[in-house]
Amino acid sequence: MLDLEFMRLAFGAGIVVGLLAPAVGFFLVQRRLSLIGDGIGHVAFAGVALGYLLNLPLVLTALAVSIAGALSIETLRARRTAAGDQALALVFYTGIAGGVVLVSAAGALNVNLFQFLFGSILTVTRSDLAVIAGLGAAALLLIALLYRLLVAVVVDEEGARVAGLPVSLLNALTAALAAVTIALSMRVVGILLIAALMVLPVIAAARIAWSMRSTMVLAMGIGLASVLTGITVAYYADLPPGGTTVLVAAAAVLVAEPIGALRR
Amino acid sequence: MSFAYGHGPLVLRDVELEVERGEFVAIAGPNGGGKTTLLRLVLGLEEPASGQIELAAERLAYLPQRAQAGVDAPVTVRELVAAGRAPRARFLGPLRQADREAVREAIERVGLETQADRRLSTLSGGQQQRAFIAKALAADPELLVLDEPTTGVDVEAQESLAALLEQLHRELDVTILYVSHEFGAVERFVERIVLVRGEVVFDGAPADLPGVWHDPSHAHA
């Protein structure tokens, strides 16, 4: 399997996304924003459509539009002009509707789009992998450096604000990290399933972990194992890799539940 | 100073209050009387509609009402307290030795050293409140603000929380604002009670509190 270059590239991209998605998702789950990944995913769809229309690299347009969408959700939420779920709904549906209109204008309502909706990890190129690995490593490094501050905000947001931490900046950064993760993960699991890879490993890890730090590390391990298992099973059983990966992650939650119950 | 939420009616009207450094002040009054709002104004979480608030203290610590953490992840006592140290530590990278020491001291001060690496959710209500107080102390605050810290805590734990606050006030010279709709044990330790019911209706020593207001949760007279 690994003597095929497209499989090596697939595993390379999968490793980065498998580690990054739960690391970012960890902070979203703690802040009860599990579904924000879904919202940004729909916005990323509009970004892909914009790329088709303007004939620009799709990952870059998806990245730019996702970051813009993520920051607007965060701004609406922070200013309390809309409740968290309403802010999400607004951006969510504007994204998907904008995407449909743009993609139809570009005359690209065809099978190519499926690659982005459901993932196409087997078509990752060397230059794709370079972008995914570079941005992914930078995002993971940023999370490692800011870990304590990000934890201080998720543990007690108002307490952190009163104590003088730059809470708004850190929240905007978390939203931007989520957008970057989604733009990078589109090829691996697809826009419709990326949120699952950010959230399910964290839910599984929280069942069995004994601290915040162990939850995060375990979630990254489960994310990585899910992607590697998903790609391998998909290769031998001729299944779609994105969907298979997410099913493995969902299975991890089901396995973690009784283990956690035994420990308690 | 006055305050209203949005274009609603005034929640606080012409409140004038001066708190000296090192005071231990209890703020009491019925539910909906504006106690929490007053705290949030002091902490800069809300802006007054008119008037102004001056704060000499720079290092603030706030224990919100029904503080909760680790609902979705198993946060340990040490992790919670370390989060409180964040404003005083360097922003990037792991905690330095001196900061870890400060975290350990804060945990010892509230008597949770044997529970330091246990998950917060496995502790009793009173112990959880102690953990949050340790979190506040880890930032070495000049002003400590507690909103209804004894809600949902049994009477025995209330007594020991009150004794802990009195000890912290004595040993650390920290200014404490303590909000509650009932006092219980803390009444013995505070130097000053402020009764808030949309405005300040009493401000003085607990001994001078008119009998009819002695149970401030029923201060309708």
CSV table of C-alpha atoms in Angstrom, one decimal:
chain,number,residue,atom,x,y,z
A,1,MET,CA,0.0,0.0,0.0
A,2,LEU,CA,2.8,2.4,0.9
A,3,ASP,CA,4.7,1.8,-2.3
A,4,LEU,CA,2.0,3.9,-4.0
A,5,GLU,CA,2.9,7.5,-4.0
A,6,PHE,CA,-0.8,8.7,-3.7
A,7,MET,CA,-1.1,6.6,-0.6
A,8,ARG,CA,2.0,8.0,1.0
A,9,LEU,CA,0.7,11.5,0.2
A,10,ALA,CA,-2.7,10.6,1.7
A,11,PHE,CA,-1.1,9.3,4.9
A,12,GLY,CA,1.1,12.4,5.1
A,13,ALA,CA,-2.0,14.7,4.9
A,14,GLY,CA,-4.0,12.4,7.2
A,15,ILE,CA,-1.3,12.5,9.9
A,16,VAL,CA,-1.3,16.4,10.0
A,17,VAL,CA,-5.1,16.6,10.0
A,18,GLY,CA,-5.6,13.8,12.4
A,19,LEU,CA,-3.4,15.6,15.0
A,20,LEU,CA,-4.6,19.2,14.2
A,21,ALA,CA,-8.4,18.8,14.1
A,22,PRO,CA,-8.9,17.4,17.6
A,23,ALA,CA,-6.3,19.9,19.0
A,24,VAL,CA,-8.4,22.8,17.8
A,25,GLY,CA,-11.6,21.0,18.5
A,26,PHE,CA,-10.6,20.6,22.1
A,27,PHE,CA,-11.0,24.3,22.8
A,28,LEU,CA,-14.3,24.5,20.8
A,29,VAL,CA,-15.9,21.6,22.7
A,30,GLN,CA,-14.9,23.2,26.1
A,31,ARG,CA,-16.5,26.4,25.1
A,32,ARG,CA,-19.7,24.6,24.0
A,33,LEU,CA,-19.0,25.5,20.4
A,34,SER,CA,-18.9,22.0,19.0
A,35,LEU,CA,-21.0,22.9,16.0
A,36,ILE,CA,-18.9,25.9,14.9
A,37,GLY,CA,-16.8,23.6,12.8
A,38,ASP,CA,-19.9,22.7,10.8
A,39,GLY,CA,-20.7,26.3,10.3
A,40,ILE,CA,-17.3,27.2,9.1
A,41,GLY,CA,-17.3,24.1,6.9
A,42,HIS,CA,-20.4,25.5,5.1
A,43,VAL,CA,-18.6,28.9,4.7
A,44,ALA,CA,-15.6,27.0,3.3
A,45,PHE,CA,-17.9,25.6,0.6
A,46,ALA,CA,-18.6,29.2,-0.5
A,47,GLY,CA,-14.8,29.7,-0.6
A,48,VAL,CA,-14.3,26.7,-2.8
A,49,ALA,CA,-17.1,28.0,-5.1
A,50,LEU,CA,-15.5,31.4,-5.2
A,51,GLY,CA,-12.2,29.8,-6.2
A,52,TYR,CA,-13.9,28.0,-9.1
A,53,LEU,CA,-15.5,31.3,-10.2
A,54,LEU,CA,-12.3,33.4,-10.0
A,55,ASN,CA,-10.1,30.5,-11.1
A,56,LEU,CA,-7.9,30.8,-8.0
A,57,PRO,CA,-6.4,28.0,-5.9
A,58,LEU,CA,-9.4,26.5,-4.1
A,59,VAL,CA,-7.6,25.9,-0.8
A,60,LEU,CA,-6.5,29.6,-0.6
A,61,THR,CA,-10.0,31.0,-1.3
A,62,ALA,CA,-11.5,28.5,1.1
A,63,LEU,CA,-9.0,29.6,3.7
A,64,ALA,CA,-9.7,33.3,3.3
A,65,VAL,CA,-13.5,32.9,3.3
A,66,SER,CA,-13.4,30.5,6.2
A,67,ILE,CA,-11.3,32.9,8.4
A,68,ALA,CA,-13.7,35.7,7.5
A,69,GLY,CA,-16.7,33.6,8.4
A,70,ALA,CA,-15.1,32.3,11.7
A,71,LEU,CA,-14.3,35.8,12.8
A,72,SER,CA,-17.8,37.1,12.0
A,73,ILE,CA,-19.3,34.3,14.1
A,74,GLU,CA,-17.0,35.2,16.9
A,75,THR,CA,-17.7,38.9,16.6
A,76,LEU,CA,-21.5,38.4,16.6
A,77,ARG,CA,-21.2,36.1,19.6
A,78,ALA,CA,-18.9,38.4,21.6
A,79,ARG,CA,-21.0,41.5,21.0
A,80,ARG,CA,-24.1,39.5,22.0
A,81,THR,CA,-25.9,41.0,19.0
A,82,ALA,CA,-27.0,37.4,18.5
A,83,ALA,CA,-27.0,34.3,20.7
A,84,GLY,CA,-24.2,31.9,19.9
A,85,ASP,CA,-26.5,29.5,17.9
A,86,GLN,CA,-28.2,32.3,16.0
A,87,ALA,CA,-24.8,33.7,15.0
A,88,LEU,CA,-23.8,30.3,13.8
A,89,ALA,CA,-27.1,29.8,11.9
A,90,LEU,CA,-26.7,33.1,10.1
A,91,VAL,CA,-23.2,32.4,8.9
A,92,PHE,CA,-24.0,28.7,8.3
A,93,TYR,CA,-26.8,29.3,5.9
A,94,THR,CA,-25.3,32.4,4.2
A,95,GLY,CA,-22.3,30.2,3.5
A,96,ILE,CA,-24.1,27.3,2.0
A,97,ALA,CA,-26.5,29.5,0.0
A,98,GLY,CA,-23.7,31.7,-1.2
A,99,GLY,CA,-21.7,28.6,-2.2
A,100,VAL,CA,-24.6,27.2,-4.3
A,101,VAL,CA,-25.1,30.5,-6.1
A,102,LEU,CA,-21.4,31.0,-6.7
A,103,VAL,CA,-20.8,27.5,-7.9
A,104,SER,CA,-23.7,27.6,-10.3
A,105,ALA,CA,-22.4,30.9,-11.6
A,106,ALA,CA,-19.1,29.2,-12.2
A,107,GLY,CA,-20.8,26.4,-14.0
A,108,ALA,CA,-19.1,23.9,-11.7
A,109,LEU,CA,-22.1,22.0,-10.3
A,110,ASN,CA,-20.5,18.7,-11.1
A,111,VAL,CA,-18.5,15.9,-9.7
A,112,ASN,CA,-15.5,18.0,-8.7
A,113,LEU,CA,-17.5,19.5,-6.0
A,114,PHE,CA,-18.0,16.1,-4.4
A,115,GLN,CA,-14.3,16.0,-3.7
A,116,PHE,CA,-14.7,18.9,-1.4
A,117,LEU,CA,-17.9,17.9,0.2
A,118,PHE,CA,-16.9,14.4,1.0
A,119,GLY,CA,-13.1,14.5,0.8
A,120,SER,CA,-10.7,13.2,-1.8
A,121,ILE,CA,-7.6,12.4,0.1
A,122,LEU,CA,-6.3,10.0,-2.6
A,123,THR,CA,-5.9,13.0,-4.9
A,124,VAL,CA,-3.6,15.0,-2.6
A,125,THR,CA,-0.6,16.3,-4.6
A,126,ARG,CA,2.9,17.0,-3.3
A,127,SER,CA,2.2,20.7,-3.3
A,128,ASP,CA,-1.1,20.2,-1.4
A,129,LEU,CA,0.8,18.2,1.2
A,130,ALA,CA,3.5,20.9,1.5
A,131,VAL,CA,0.7,23.5,2.2
A,132,ILE,CA,-1.1,21.2,4.6
A,133,ALA,CA,2.1,20.2,6.5
A,134,GLY,CA,3.4,23.8,6.7
A,135,LEU,CA,0.2,25.5,7.9
A,136,GLY,CA,-0.7,22.5,10.1
A,137,ALA,CA,2.7,22.5,11.9
A,138,ALA,CA,2.4,26.3,12.4
A,139,ALA,CA,-1.1,25.9,13.9
A,140,LEU,CA,0.1,23.1,16.2
A,141,LEU,CA,3.1,25.2,17.3
A,142,LEU,CA,0.8,28.2,18.1
A,143,ILE,CA,-1.5,26.0,20.1
A,144,ALA,CA,1.4,24.6,22.1
A,145,LEU,CA,2.8,28.1,22.9
A,146,LEU,CA,-0.6,29.5,23.8
A,147,TYR,CA,-2.0,26.3,25.5
A,148,ARG,CA,-2.1,27.8,29.1
A,149,LEU,CA,-3.8,31.0,28.0
A,150,LEU,CA,-6.4,29.2,25.9
A,151,VAL,CA,-7.1,26.8,28.8
A,152,ALA,CA,-7.5,29.8,31.2
A,153,VAL,CA,-10.2,31.2,28.8
A,154,VAL,CA,-12.1,28.0,28.4
A,155,VAL,CA,-12.0,27.3,32.2
A,156,ASP,CA,-13.5,30.7,33.2
A,157,GLU,CA,-13.9,33.3,30.4
A,158,GLU,CA,-15.1,36.2,32.6
A,159,GLY,CA,-12.6,35.4,35.3
A,160,ALA,CA,-9.9,35.6,32.6
A,161,ARG,CA,-11.3,38.9,31.3
A,162,VAL,CA,-11.3,40.4,34.8
A,163,ALA,CA,-7.8,39.3,35.4
A,164,GLY,CA,-6.7,41.2,32.3
A,165,LEU,CA,-6.0,38.4,29.8
A,166,PRO,CA,-6.6,39.3,26.1
A,167,VAL,CA,-9.7,37.2,26.0
A,168,SER,CA,-11.2,38.6,22.8
A,169,LEU,CA,-8.0,38.2,20.9
A,170,LEU,CA,-7.6,34.6,22.1
A,171,ASN,CA,-11.2,33.8,21.1
A,172,ALA,CA,-10.6,35.3,17.6
A,173,LEU,CA,-7.5,33.3,17.4
A,174,THR,CA,-9.3,30.1,18.2
A,175,ALA,CA,-11.9,30.8,15.6
A,176,ALA,CA,-9.2,31.5,13.0
A,177,LEU,CA,-7.4,28.3,14.0
A,178,ALA,CA,-10.7,26.4,13.4
A,179,ALA,CA,-11.0,28.0,9.9
A,180,VAL,CA,-7.4,27.0,9.0
A,181,THR,CA,-8.0,23.5,10.2
A,182,ILE,CA,-11.2,23.2,8.1
A,183,ALA,CA,-9.5,24.6,4.9
A,184,LEU,CA,-6.7,22.1,5.4
A,185,SER,CA,-8.9,19.2,6.1
A,186,MET,CA,-11.3,19.6,3.2
A,187,ARG,CA,-9.3,17.2,1.1
A,188,VAL,CA,-9.0,14.6,3.8
A,189,VAL,CA,-12.6,14.2,5.2
A,190,GLY,CA,-14.5,16.8,3.3
A,191,ILE,CA,-16.4,19.9,4.3
A,192,LEU,CA,-19.5,18.0,5.5
A,193,LEU,CA,-17.5,15.7,7.8
A,194,ILE,CA,-14.6,17.8,9.1
A,195,ALA,CA,-16.4,19.0,12.2
A,196,ALA,CA,-16.8,15.4,13.2
A,197,LEU,CA,-13.0,14.9,13.3
A,198,MET,CA,-12.7,18.1,15.4
A,199,VAL,CA,-15.3,17.0,17.9
A,200,LEU,CA,-15.6,13.1,18.2
A,201,PRO,CA,-12.0,12.4,19.3
A,202,VAL,CA,-12.4,15.0,22.0
A,203,ILE,CA,-15.6,13.5,23.2
A,204,ALA,CA,-14.1,10.1,23.3
A,205,ALA,CA,-10.9,11.3,25.1
A,206,ALA,CA,-12.9,13.3,27.8
A,207,ARG,CA,-14.6,10.0,28.7
A,208,ILE,CA,-11.4,8.3,29.8
A,209,ALA,CA,-8.9,11.1,30.5
A,210,TRP,CA,-8.0,12.3,34.0
A,211,SER,CA,-7.1,16.0,33.3
A,212,MET,CA,-7.4,18.7,30.6
A,213,ARG,CA,-3.9,18.0,29.3
A,214,SER,CA,-4.5,14.2,29.0
A,215,THR,CA,-7.8,14.9,27.3
A,216,MET,CA,-6.0,17.0,24.6
A,217,VAL,CA,-3.2,14.5,24.1
A,218,LEU,CA,-5.5,11.5,24.0
A,219,ALA,CA,-7.9,13.3,21.6
A,220,MET,CA,-5.0,13.9,19.2
A,221,GLY,CA,-4.0,10.3,19.5
A,222,ILE,CA,-7.5,9.1,18.8
A,223,GLY,CA,-7.8,11.6,15.8
A,224,LEU,CA,-4.5,10.3,14.4
A,225,ALA,CA,-5.5,6.6,14.9
A,226,SER,CA,-8.9,7.3,13.3
A,227,VAL,CA,-7.4,8.8,10.1
A,228,LEU,CA,-4.8,6.1,9.7
A,229,THR,CA,-7.3,3.3,10.3
A,230,GLY,CA,-9.9,5.0,8.1
A,231,ILE,CA,-7.5,5.4,5.2
A,232,THR,CA,-6.2,1.8,5.5
A,233,VAL,CA,-9.6,0.2,5.8
A,234,ALA,CA,-10.9,2.4,2.9
A,235,TYR,CA,-7.9,1.2,0.8
A,236,TYR,CA,-8.5,-2.5,1.3
A,237,ALA,CA,-12.3,-2.5,1.4
A,238,ASP,CA,-12.7,0.1,-1.4
A,239,LEU,CA,-14.7,2.5,0.7
A,240,PRO,CA,-14.7,6.4,0.8
A,241,PRO,CA,-11.8,7.4,3.1
A,242,GLY,CA,-13.5,10.5,4.6
A,243,GLY,CA,-16.6,8.7,5.7
A,244,THR,CA,-14.6,5.6,6.9
A,245,THR,CA,-12.4,7.9,9.1
A,246,VAL,CA,-15.3,9.6,10.7
A,247,LEU,CA,-17.0,6.2,11.4
A,248,VAL,CA,-13.8,5.0,13.1
A,249,ALA,CA,-13.8,8.2,15.3
A,250,ALA,CA,-17.5,7.6,16.2
A,251,ALA,CA,-16.7,4.0,17.1
A,252,ALA,CA,-14.0,5.4,19.4
A,253,VAL,CA,-16.7,7.3,21.3
A,254,LEU,CA,-18.7,4.2,21.7
A,255,VAL,CA,-15.7,2.2,23.0
A,256,ALA,CA,-14.6,5.0,25.3
A,257,GLU,CA,-18.0,5.3,27.0
A,258,PRO,CA,-17.9,1.9,28.9
A,259,ILE,CA,-14.2,2.3,29.7
A,260,GLY,CA,-15.0,5.7,31.2
A,261,ALA,CA,-17.9,4.2,33.2
A,262,LEU,CA,-15.6,1.5,34.5
A,263,ARG,CA,-13.1,4.1,35.7
A,264,ARG,CA,-15.7,6.1,37.5
B,1,MET,CA,-23.4,56.0,39.7
B,2,SER,CA,-26.5,54.5,38.0
B,3,PHE,CA,-27.0,51.6,35.7
B,4,ALA,CA,-29.6,50.0,33.4
B,5,TYR,CA,-29.5,47.1,31.1
B,6,GLY,CA,-30.0,48.4,27.5
B,7,HIS,CA,-33.0,50.8,27.5
B,8,GLY,CA,-34.6,49.1,30.5
B,9,PRO,CA,-35.4,50.6,33.9
B,10,LEU,CA,-32.6,51.6,36.3
B,11,VAL,CA,-31.2,48.5,38.1
B,12,LEU,CA,-29.1,50.7,40.3
B,13,ARG,CA,-29.9,54.3,41.2
B,14,ASP,CA,-27.4,56.9,42.5
B,15,VAL,CA,-25.2,54.4,44.2
B,16,GLU,CA,-22.3,56.0,46.0
B,17,LEU,CA,-19.8,53.7,47.6
B,18,GLU,CA,-16.2,53.9,48.7
B,19,VAL,CA,-14.1,50.9,49.6
B,20,GLU,CA,-10.7,51.3,51.3
B,21,ARG,CA,-7.8,49.1,50.5
B,22,GLY,CA,-7.8,46.0,52.8
B,23,GLU,CA,-11.5,46.2,53.8
B,24,PHE,CA,-13.7,43.1,54.0
B,25,VAL,CA,-17.1,44.2,52.8
B,26,ALA,CA,-20.3,42.2,52.4
B,27,ILE,CA,-22.8,43.3,49.9
B,28,ALA,CA,-26.3,42.0,50.7
B,29,GLY,CA,-29.9,42.5,49.5
B,30,PRO,CA,-32.8,40.6,48.0
B,31,ASN,CA,-32.4,38.7,44.7
B,32,GLY,CA,-32.8,41.1,41.8
B,33,GLY,CA,-31.7,44.0,44.0
B,34,GLY,CA,-28.6,44.7,41.9
B,35,LYS,CA,-25.8,43.1,43.9
B,36,THR,CA,-24.3,41.1,41.1
B,37,THR,CA,-24.7,44.1,38.7
B,38,LEU,CA,-22.8,46.2,41.2
B,39,LEU,CA,-19.9,43.7,41.2
B,40,ARG,CA,-19.9,43.5,37.4
B,41,LEU,CA,-19.7,47.3,37.3
B,42,VAL,CA,-16.8,47.4,39.8
B,43,LEU,CA,-15.0,44.8,37.7
B,44,GLY,CA,-15.5,46.6,34.4
B,45,LEU,CA,-17.7,43.9,32.9
B,46,GLU,CA,-20.5,46.5,32.6
B,47,GLU,CA,-20.4,50.2,31.9
B,48,PRO,CA,-22.5,52.6,34.2
B,49,ALA,CA,-25.3,54.6,32.5
B,50,SER,CA,-24.2,57.6,34.4
B,51,GLY,CA,-21.5,58.4,37.0
B,52,GLN,CA,-18.1,56.7,37.2
B,53,ILE,CA,-16.1,54.0,38.9
B,54,GLU,CA,-12.5,54.4,39.9
B,55,LEU,CA,-10.5,51.4,40.8
B,56,ALA,CA,-7.1,51.7,42.5
B,57,ALA,CA,-6.4,48.0,42.5
B,58,GLU,CA,-4.8,46.5,39.4
B,59,ARG,CA,-4.8,42.8,40.2
B,60,LEU,CA,-8.4,41.7,40.3
B,61,ALA,CA,-9.8,38.2,40.9
B,62,TYR,CA,-13.4,37.3,40.4
B,63,LEU,CA,-15.3,34.2,41.5
B,64,PRO,CA,-18.5,34.3,39.5
B,65,GLN,CA,-21.9,33.0,40.8
B,66,ARG,CA,-22.1,29.2,40.5
B,67,ALA,CA,-18.6,29.0,39.1
B,68,GLN,CA,-18.3,25.8,37.0
B,69,ALA,CA,-15.4,24.4,35.1
B,70,GLY,CA,-14.5,21.1,33.6
B,71,VAL,CA,-18.1,20.2,32.7
B,72,ASP,CA,-16.9,18.9,29.4
B,73,ALA,CA,-13.4,18.0,30.3
B,74,PRO,CA,-11.9,16.6,33.4
B,75,VAL,CA,-10.0,19.6,34.8
B,76,THR,CA,-7.9,18.9,37.9
B,77,VAL,CA,-7.6,21.2,40.8
B,78,ARG,CA,-4.0,22.0,39.9
B,79,GLU,CA,-5.0,22.8,36.3
B,80,LEU,CA,-7.8,25.1,37.5
B,81,VAL,CA,-5.5,27.0,39.9
B,82,ALA,CA,-2.8,27.2,37.2
B,83,ALA,CA,-5.3,28.9,34.9
B,84,GLY,CA,-5.7,31.5,37.6
B,85,ARG,CA,-2.0,32.1,37.6
B,86,ALA,CA,-2.0,32.8,33.8
B,87,PRO,CA,-2.3,36.6,34.1
B,88,ARG,CA,0.8,36.7,36.3
B,89,ALA,CA,2.9,34.3,34.4
B,90,ARG,CA,4.6,34.8,31.1
B,91,PHE,CA,2.1,34.4,28.2
B,92,LEU,CA,3.9,31.8,26.0
B,93,GLY,CA,5.1,28.4,26.8
B,94,PRO,CA,5.0,26.3,30.0
B,95,LEU,CA,4.8,27.7,33.6
B,96,ARG,CA,8.1,28.7,35.2
B,97,GLN,CA,9.2,27.1,38.5
B,98,ALA,CA,8.2,30.2,40.5
B,99,ASP,CA,4.7,30.2,39.1
B,100,ARG,CA,4.3,26.4,39.8
B,101,GLU,CA,5.3,27.2,43.3
B,102,ALA,CA,2.7,30.0,43.5
B,103,VAL,CA,0.1,27.5,42.3
B,104,ARG,CA,1.1,25.0,44.9
B,105,GLU,CA,1.0,27.6,47.7
B,106,ALA,CA,-2.5,28.7,46.6
B,107,ILE,CA,-3.7,25.1,46.8
B,108,GLU,CA,-2.2,24.6,50.2
B,109,ARG,CA,-3.8,27.8,51.5
B,110,VAL,CA,-7.3,26.5,50.8
B,111,GLY,CA,-6.3,23.0,52.2
B,112,LEU,CA,-6.7,21.0,49.0
B,113,GLU,CA,-3.1,19.7,48.7
B,114,THR,CA,-4.2,16.1,48.9
B,115,GLN,CA,-6.8,16.7,46.2
B,116,ALA,CA,-4.6,18.7,43.9
B,117,ASP,CA,-4.5,16.2,41.1
B,118,ARG,CA,-8.0,15.0,41.4
B,119,ARG,CA,-10.7,16.0,39.0
B,120,LEU,CA,-12.8,19.0,40.1
B,121,SER,CA,-16.0,17.1,39.4
B,122,THR,CA,-15.1,14.4,42.0
B,123,LEU,CA,-14.9,17.0,44.8
B,124,SER,CA,-17.8,18.2,47.1
B,125,GLY,CA,-19.4,21.6,46.5
B,126,GLY,CA,-17.5,23.2,49.3
B,127,GLN,CA,-14.2,21.8,48.0
B,128,GLN,CA,-15.0,23.0,44.5
B,129,GLN,CA,-15.5,26.5,45.9
B,130,ARG,CA,-12.2,26.3,47.7
B,131,ALA,CA,-10.5,25.3,44.4
B,132,PHE,CA,-12.0,28.4,42.8
B,133,ILE,CA,-10.8,30.6,45.7
B,134,ALA,CA,-7.3,29.1,45.2
B,135,LYS,CA,-7.6,29.9,41.5
B,136,ALA,CA,-8.3,33.5,42.4
B,137,LEU,CA,-5.5,33.6,45.0
B,138,ALA,CA,-3.0,32.3,42.4
B,139,ALA,CA,-3.1,35.6,40.7
B,140,ASP,CA,-2.0,37.3,43.9
B,141,PRO,CA,-5.0,39.7,43.8
B,142,GLU,CA,-5.3,43.1,45.5
B,143,LEU,CA,-9.1,42.9,45.2
B,144,LEU,CA,-11.0,39.6,45.5
B,145,VAL,CA,-14.6,39.6,44.4
B,146,LEU,CA,-16.9,36.7,45.3
B,147,ASP,CA,-20.5,36.4,44.1
B,148,GLU,CA,-22.7,34.1,46.2
B,149,PRO,CA,-19.8,31.7,47.0
B,150,THR,CA,-21.9,29.6,49.4
B,151,THR,CA,-24.8,28.8,47.1
B,152,GLY,CA,-25.4,25.1,47.1
B,153,VAL,CA,-22.8,24.5,49.8
B,154,ASP,CA,-23.8,22.7,53.1
B,155,VAL,CA,-23.8,24.7,56.3
B,156,GLU,CA,-20.6,23.1,57.6
B,157,ALA,CA,-18.7,24.0,54.4
B,158,GLN,CA,-20.2,27.5,54.6
B,159,GLU,CA,-18.7,27.9,58.1
B,160,SER,CA,-15.3,26.7,57.0
B,161,LEU,CA,-15.4,28.9,53.8
B,162,ALA,CA,-16.2,31.9,55.9
B,163,ALA,CA,-13.3,31.1,58.3
B,164,LEU,CA,-11.0,30.7,55.3
B,165,LEU,CA,-11.9,34.1,53.9
B,166,GLU,CA,-11.4,35.7,57.2
B,167,GLN,CA,-7.9,34.1,57.4
B,168,LEU,CA,-7.0,35.2,53.9
B,169,HIS,CA,-8.1,38.7,54.6
B,170,ARG,CA,-6.0,38.8,57.8
B,171,GLU,CA,-2.9,37.2,56.3
B,172,LEU,CA,-2.8,38.5,52.8
B,173,ASP,CA,-4.2,42.0,53.3
B,174,VAL,CA,-6.4,41.5,50.3
B,175,THR,CA,-9.6,43.7,49.9
B,176,ILE,CA,-12.6,41.4,49.7
B,177,LEU,CA,-16.1,42.2,48.3
B,178,TYR,CA,-18.4,39.4,49.2
B,179,VAL,CA,-21.9,39.3,47.7
B,180,SER,CA,-24.7,37.2,49.2
B,181,HIS,CA,-28.4,37.3,49.7
B,182,GLU,CA,-27.8,35.5,53.0
B,183,PHE,CA,-24.8,35.8,55.3
B,184,GLY,CA,-24.7,33.0,57.7
B,185,ALA,CA,-21.3,32.5,59.0
B,186,VAL,CA,-19.5,35.4,57.2
B,187,GLU,CA,-21.4,38.0,59.1
B,188,ARG,CA,-19.1,37.5,62.1
B,189,PHE,CA,-16.0,38.4,60.1
B,190,VAL,CA,-17.0,41.3,57.9
B,191,GLU,CA,-16.3,44.9,59.0
B,192,ARG,CA,-19.0,46.4,56.9
B,193,ILE,CA,-22.3,45.5,55.3
B,194,VAL,CA,-23.8,47.3,52.4
B,195,LEU,CA,-27.4,46.5,51.7
B,196,VAL,CA,-28.4,47.0,48.1
B,197,ARG,CA,-32.0,47.2,46.9
B,198,GLY,CA,-31.8,49.2,43.7
B,199,GLU,CA,-29.9,51.7,45.8
B,200,VAL,CA,-27.8,51.6,48.9
B,201,VAL,CA,-30.3,51.3,51.8
B,202,PHE,CA,-27.7,50.6,54.6
B,203,ASP,CA,-24.0,51.0,54.8
B,204,GLY,CA,-22.2,50.4,58.1
B,205,ALA,CA,-21.0,47.9,60.7
B,206,PRO,CA,-22.9,44.6,61.1
B,207,ALA,CA,-23.7,45.6,64.7
B,208,ASP,CA,-25.6,48.7,63.5
B,209,LEU,CA,-27.8,46.8,61.1
B,210,PRO,CA,-31.4,47.5,62.0
B,211,GLY,CA,-33.0,44.3,63.3
B,212,VAL,CA,-35.7,44.3,60.6
B,213,TRP,CA,-33.0,43.8,58.0
B,214,HIS,CA,-31.1,41.2,59.8
B,215,ASP,CA,-32.1,38.6,57.3
B,216,PRO,CA,-31.4,40.6,54.2
B,217,SER,CA,-33.0,38.0,51.9
B,218,HIS,CA,-36.3,39.1,53.4
B,219,ALA,CA,-35.5,42.8,53.6
B,220,HIS,CA,-38.8,44.1,52.2
B,221,ALA,CA,-39.7,46.3,55.2
